[in-house]
Short mmCIF file of C-alpha atoms and ligand atoms in Angstrom, two decimals:
data_model
loop_
_atom_site.label_atom_id
_atom_site.label_comp_id
_atom_site.label_asym_id
_atom_site.label_seq_id
_atom_site.Cartn_x
_atom_site.Cartn_y
_atom_site.Cartn_z
CA MET A 47 24.68 -7.60 12.21
CA ARG A 48 23.64 -4.36 10.53
CA VAL A 49 20.25 -3.09 9.35
CA LEU A 50 20.31 -0.21 6.87
CA ALA A 51 17.44 2.20 7.54
CA ILE A 52 16.15 4.36 4.69
CA SER A 53 13.65 7.16 5.24
CA GLY A 54 11.64 8.24 2.21
CA SER A 55 11.25 11.74 3.64
CA LEU A 56 13.71 14.61 3.35
CA ARG A 57 11.79 16.67 5.92
CA ARG A 58 13.82 17.75 8.96
CA ASP A 59 11.16 16.68 11.46
CA SER A 60 9.98 13.70 9.45
CA HIS A 61 7.70 11.24 11.23
CA ASN A 62 9.17 8.47 9.09
CA THR A 63 12.73 9.26 10.13
CA LEU A 64 11.55 9.34 13.75
CA LEU A 65 9.88 5.98 13.25
CA LEU A 66 13.21 4.53 12.10
CA ARG A 67 14.86 5.95 15.22
CA ALA A 68 12.15 4.21 17.24
CA ALA A 69 12.89 0.98 15.38
CA ALA A 70 16.52 1.14 16.52
CA GLU A 71 15.27 0.75 20.08
CA HIS A 72 13.48 -2.48 19.14
CA LEU A 73 16.51 -4.30 17.78
CA PRO A 74 18.24 -6.91 19.93
CA PHE A 75 21.69 -6.36 21.42
CA GLY A 76 24.36 -6.72 18.77
CA VAL A 77 22.18 -5.54 15.89
CA GLU A 78 23.05 -2.04 14.71
CA LEU A 79 20.69 0.25 12.78
CA GLU A 80 22.45 2.60 10.37
CA LEU A 81 20.35 5.52 9.12
CA TRP A 82 21.20 6.32 5.49
CA GLU A 83 21.46 10.09 5.10
CA GLY A 84 22.22 10.35 1.37
CA LEU A 85 18.77 10.61 -0.22
CA ARG A 86 19.02 14.34 -0.99
CA GLU A 87 22.30 13.86 -2.88
CA VAL A 88 21.04 11.21 -5.32
CA PRO A 89 20.73 12.82 -8.78
CA PRO A 90 17.67 12.30 -11.01
CA TYR A 91 17.98 8.92 -12.71
CA ASP A 92 19.43 9.21 -16.20
CA GLN A 93 20.33 6.02 -18.03
CA ASP A 94 23.09 7.90 -19.85
CA ASP A 95 24.76 8.53 -16.47
CA ASP A 96 24.23 4.95 -15.28
CA VAL A 97 27.79 3.88 -16.14
CA GLU A 98 30.91 3.07 -14.16
CA PRO A 99 31.94 4.87 -12.09
CA ALA A 100 28.45 5.62 -10.79
CA PRO A 101 27.70 9.06 -9.33
CA ALA A 102 29.18 9.16 -5.82
CA ALA A 103 25.85 9.27 -3.98
CA VAL A 104 24.57 6.32 -6.01
CA ALA A 105 27.72 4.27 -5.40
CA ALA A 106 27.41 5.03 -1.67
CA LEU A 107 23.79 3.83 -1.65
CA ARG A 108 24.57 0.65 -3.58
CA ASP A 109 27.50 -0.11 -1.23
CA ALA A 110 25.44 0.59 1.90
CA VAL A 111 22.70 -1.81 0.74
CA ALA A 112 25.19 -4.47 -0.34
CA GLU A 113 27.00 -4.35 3.01
CA ALA A 114 23.82 -4.47 5.13
CA ASP A 115 22.34 -7.75 6.35
CA ALA A 116 18.83 -6.35 5.93
CA VAL A 117 17.11 -3.10 4.99
CA LEU A 118 14.24 -1.29 6.73
CA ILE A 119 12.46 1.44 4.74
CA ALA A 120 10.00 3.95 6.23
CA THR A 121 7.96 5.69 3.59
CA PRO A 122 5.61 8.65 3.71
CA GLU A 123 2.62 8.59 1.39
CA TYR A 124 2.51 11.20 -1.34
CA ASN A 125 -0.69 11.07 -3.40
CA HIS A 126 -1.23 7.41 -2.49
CA SER A 127 2.24 6.42 -3.61
CA ILE A 128 5.86 6.71 -2.54
CA PRO A 129 7.76 10.02 -2.69
CA GLY A 130 9.56 10.66 -5.97
CA ALA A 131 12.94 11.02 -4.26
CA LEU A 132 12.65 7.53 -2.79
CA LYS A 133 11.52 5.98 -6.09
CA ASN A 134 14.40 7.73 -7.84
CA ALA A 135 16.96 6.31 -5.39
CA LEU A 136 15.47 2.82 -5.78
CA ASP A 137 15.60 3.11 -9.57
CA TRP A 138 19.34 3.79 -9.31
CA ALA A 139 19.78 0.97 -6.80
CA SER A 140 17.89 -1.44 -9.06
CA ARG A 141 20.67 -1.39 -11.69
CA PRO A 142 22.36 -3.46 -12.97
CA TYR A 143 19.13 -5.44 -12.84
CA ALA A 144 20.56 -8.96 -12.51
CA THR A 145 23.07 -8.12 -9.80
CA ASN A 146 21.53 -5.10 -8.06
CA ALA A 147 22.31 -4.70 -4.37
CA PHE A 148 18.69 -5.32 -3.33
CA ARG A 149 18.47 -8.69 -5.11
CA GLY A 150 17.83 -11.35 -2.45
CA LYS A 151 18.18 -8.77 0.35
CA PRO A 152 15.65 -9.06 3.20
CA VAL A 153 13.64 -5.82 3.30
CA ALA A 154 10.83 -4.68 5.57
CA VAL A 155 8.58 -1.69 4.90
CA ILE A 156 6.96 0.59 7.47
CA GLY A 157 5.33 3.99 7.20
CA ALA A 158 3.92 6.98 9.05
CA SER A 159 1.46 9.64 8.01
CA ALA A 160 -0.18 12.70 9.46
CA GLY A 161 -3.58 11.28 8.52
CA LEU A 162 -5.37 8.19 9.79
CA PHE A 163 -4.04 5.38 7.66
CA GLY A 164 -0.28 5.30 8.18
CA ALA A 165 0.78 5.36 4.53
CA VAL A 166 -0.69 1.91 3.82
CA TRP A 167 -1.04 2.54 0.07
CA ALA A 168 2.51 3.84 -0.18
CA GLN A 169 3.76 0.78 1.73
CA ALA A 170 1.96 -1.50 -0.73
CA GLU A 171 3.46 0.41 -3.66
CA LEU A 172 6.91 0.22 -2.12
CA ARG A 173 6.64 -3.54 -1.63
CA LYS A 174 5.68 -3.85 -5.30
CA VAL A 175 8.72 -1.84 -6.43
CA LEU A 176 11.08 -3.80 -4.18
CA ALA A 177 9.68 -7.11 -5.40
CA ALA A 178 10.28 -5.98 -8.99
CA MET A 179 13.91 -5.38 -8.02
CA GLY A 180 14.25 -8.91 -6.66
CA ALA A 181 14.38 -8.05 -2.95
CA ARG A 182 13.10 -10.54 -0.35
CA VAL A 183 10.26 -8.29 0.76
CA LEU A 184 8.44 -9.20 3.95
CA ASP A 185 4.66 -9.31 3.85
CA GLY A 186 2.92 -6.76 6.04
CA GLY A 187 4.29 -3.65 7.62
CA VAL A 188 3.66 -1.17 10.40
CA ALA A 189 1.27 1.71 9.70
CA VAL A 190 1.56 4.66 12.05
CA GLY A 191 -1.40 6.96 11.41
CA GLN A 192 -1.78 10.32 13.17
CA ALA A 193 1.95 10.11 13.69
CA ALA A 194 2.25 13.41 15.56
CA ASP A 195 0.41 11.76 18.47
CA LYS A 196 2.18 8.40 18.29
CA LEU A 197 5.85 9.36 18.12
CA ASP A 198 7.74 11.48 20.60
CA ALA A 199 10.62 13.72 19.60
CA ASP A 200 13.21 11.26 20.90
CA GLY A 201 11.96 8.53 18.59
CA GLY A 202 9.75 6.75 21.07
CA LEU A 203 6.69 4.92 19.75
CA LEU A 204 3.90 5.69 22.21
CA ASP A 205 1.33 3.10 21.10
CA GLU A 206 1.67 -0.35 22.69
CA ALA A 207 0.01 -2.27 19.84
CA LEU A 208 2.27 -0.57 17.29
CA ARG A 209 5.34 -1.35 19.42
CA GLU A 210 4.38 -5.03 19.40
CA ARG A 211 3.77 -4.92 15.64
CA LEU A 212 7.20 -3.35 15.10
CA ASP A 213 8.83 -6.00 17.33
CA ASP A 214 7.19 -8.76 15.29
CA LEU A 215 8.19 -7.26 11.96
CA LEU A 216 11.81 -6.69 12.99
CA GLY A 217 11.98 -10.21 14.40
CA ALA A 218 10.76 -11.57 11.07
CA LEU A 219 13.26 -9.36 9.20
CA LEU A 220 16.20 -10.62 11.25
CA ALA A 221 14.99 -14.22 10.85
CA GLU A 222 15.16 -13.72 7.07
CA THR A 223 18.89 -13.03 7.36
CA GLN A 224 19.61 -16.42 8.96
CA PRO A 225 19.41 -18.55 5.79
CA LEU A 226 21.67 -16.03 4.03
CA ARG A 227 24.26 -16.23 6.81
CA ALA A 228 24.08 -20.03 6.83
CA ALA A 229 24.70 -20.10 3.08
CA ALA A 230 27.65 -17.65 3.30
C1 FMN B 307 2.91 16.04 -1.73
C2 FMN B 307 2.21 15.40 -0.57
C3 FMN B 307 1.26 14.43 -0.79
C4 FMN B 307 0.65 13.77 0.29
N1 FMN B 307 -0.24 12.76 0.02
C5 FMN B 307 -0.73 12.04 1.06
C6 FMN B 307 -1.54 10.88 0.81
O1 FMN B 307 -1.81 10.50 -0.32
N2 FMN B 307 -2.00 10.18 1.89
C7 FMN B 307 -1.68 10.55 3.18
O2 FMN B 307 -2.11 9.89 4.13
N3 FMN B 307 -0.92 11.64 3.44
C8 FMN B 307 -0.44 12.39 2.41
N4 FMN B 307 0.38 13.46 2.66
C9 FMN B 307 0.67 13.83 4.05
C10 FMN B 307 1.88 13.08 4.60
O3 FMN B 307 1.46 11.82 5.08
C11 FMN B 307 2.51 13.83 5.75
O4 FMN B 307 2.99 15.06 5.24
C12 FMN B 307 3.63 13.05 6.41
O5 FMN B 307 3.94 13.68 7.61
C13 FMN B 307 4.87 12.96 5.55
O6 FMN B 307 5.85 12.15 6.14
P1 FMN B 307 7.11 12.75 6.95
O7 FMN B 307 6.58 13.33 8.24
O8 FMN B 307 7.97 11.56 7.19
O9 FMN B 307 7.75 13.82 6.11
C14 FMN B 307 0.97 14.14 1.60
C15 FMN B 307 1.94 15.15 1.81
C16 FMN B 307 2.55 15.76 0.76
C17 FMN B 307 3.61 16.80 1.03
#
């Protein structure tokens, strides 16, 4: 089983990318976390360019989502919303609307911020966008505030309560894949 991990941050030392690395350590044996590294290459959405064949970076994203059993997105908060680069990639992934790769896909949202609140508003915004795309978005998330103190450089989550919260969320995400596998 494979979980596609998408970080909404392009920053080299991103707390959100580190949080995804931490999440990999919380997955059971046999479940692989693949970190998508293509965000920087996705061009600005232009409906005139949204034809076949899609731009290579867009096709790679759509394929990666389609082939994953579930998706885990870690978003920073920029001005109480999600970063433009992440929204742009999701806009591309949302087309064609009826058959987009996120439709029916189990997705969980987490987030980290330098400040106190752990990107809670951005997480809510992201859930709204994903729901509009037809994803099976899990309720709730994991909010890592003051992330510099809660994540170590190797991707370890240092807070016990947050570790438990992440375990619960990932368990719920993997459980969401079971009905899909049964139906396949
Ligand atoms: C343009 C911009 C806007 C930001 N807006 C918010 C915000 O609304 N709320 C918040 O808690 N942090 C905000 N921050 C701080 C980010 O949470 C912080 O930079 C965080 O580390 C970004 O995630 P990353 O480490 O994964 O890159 C903002 C940062 C930037 C660069």
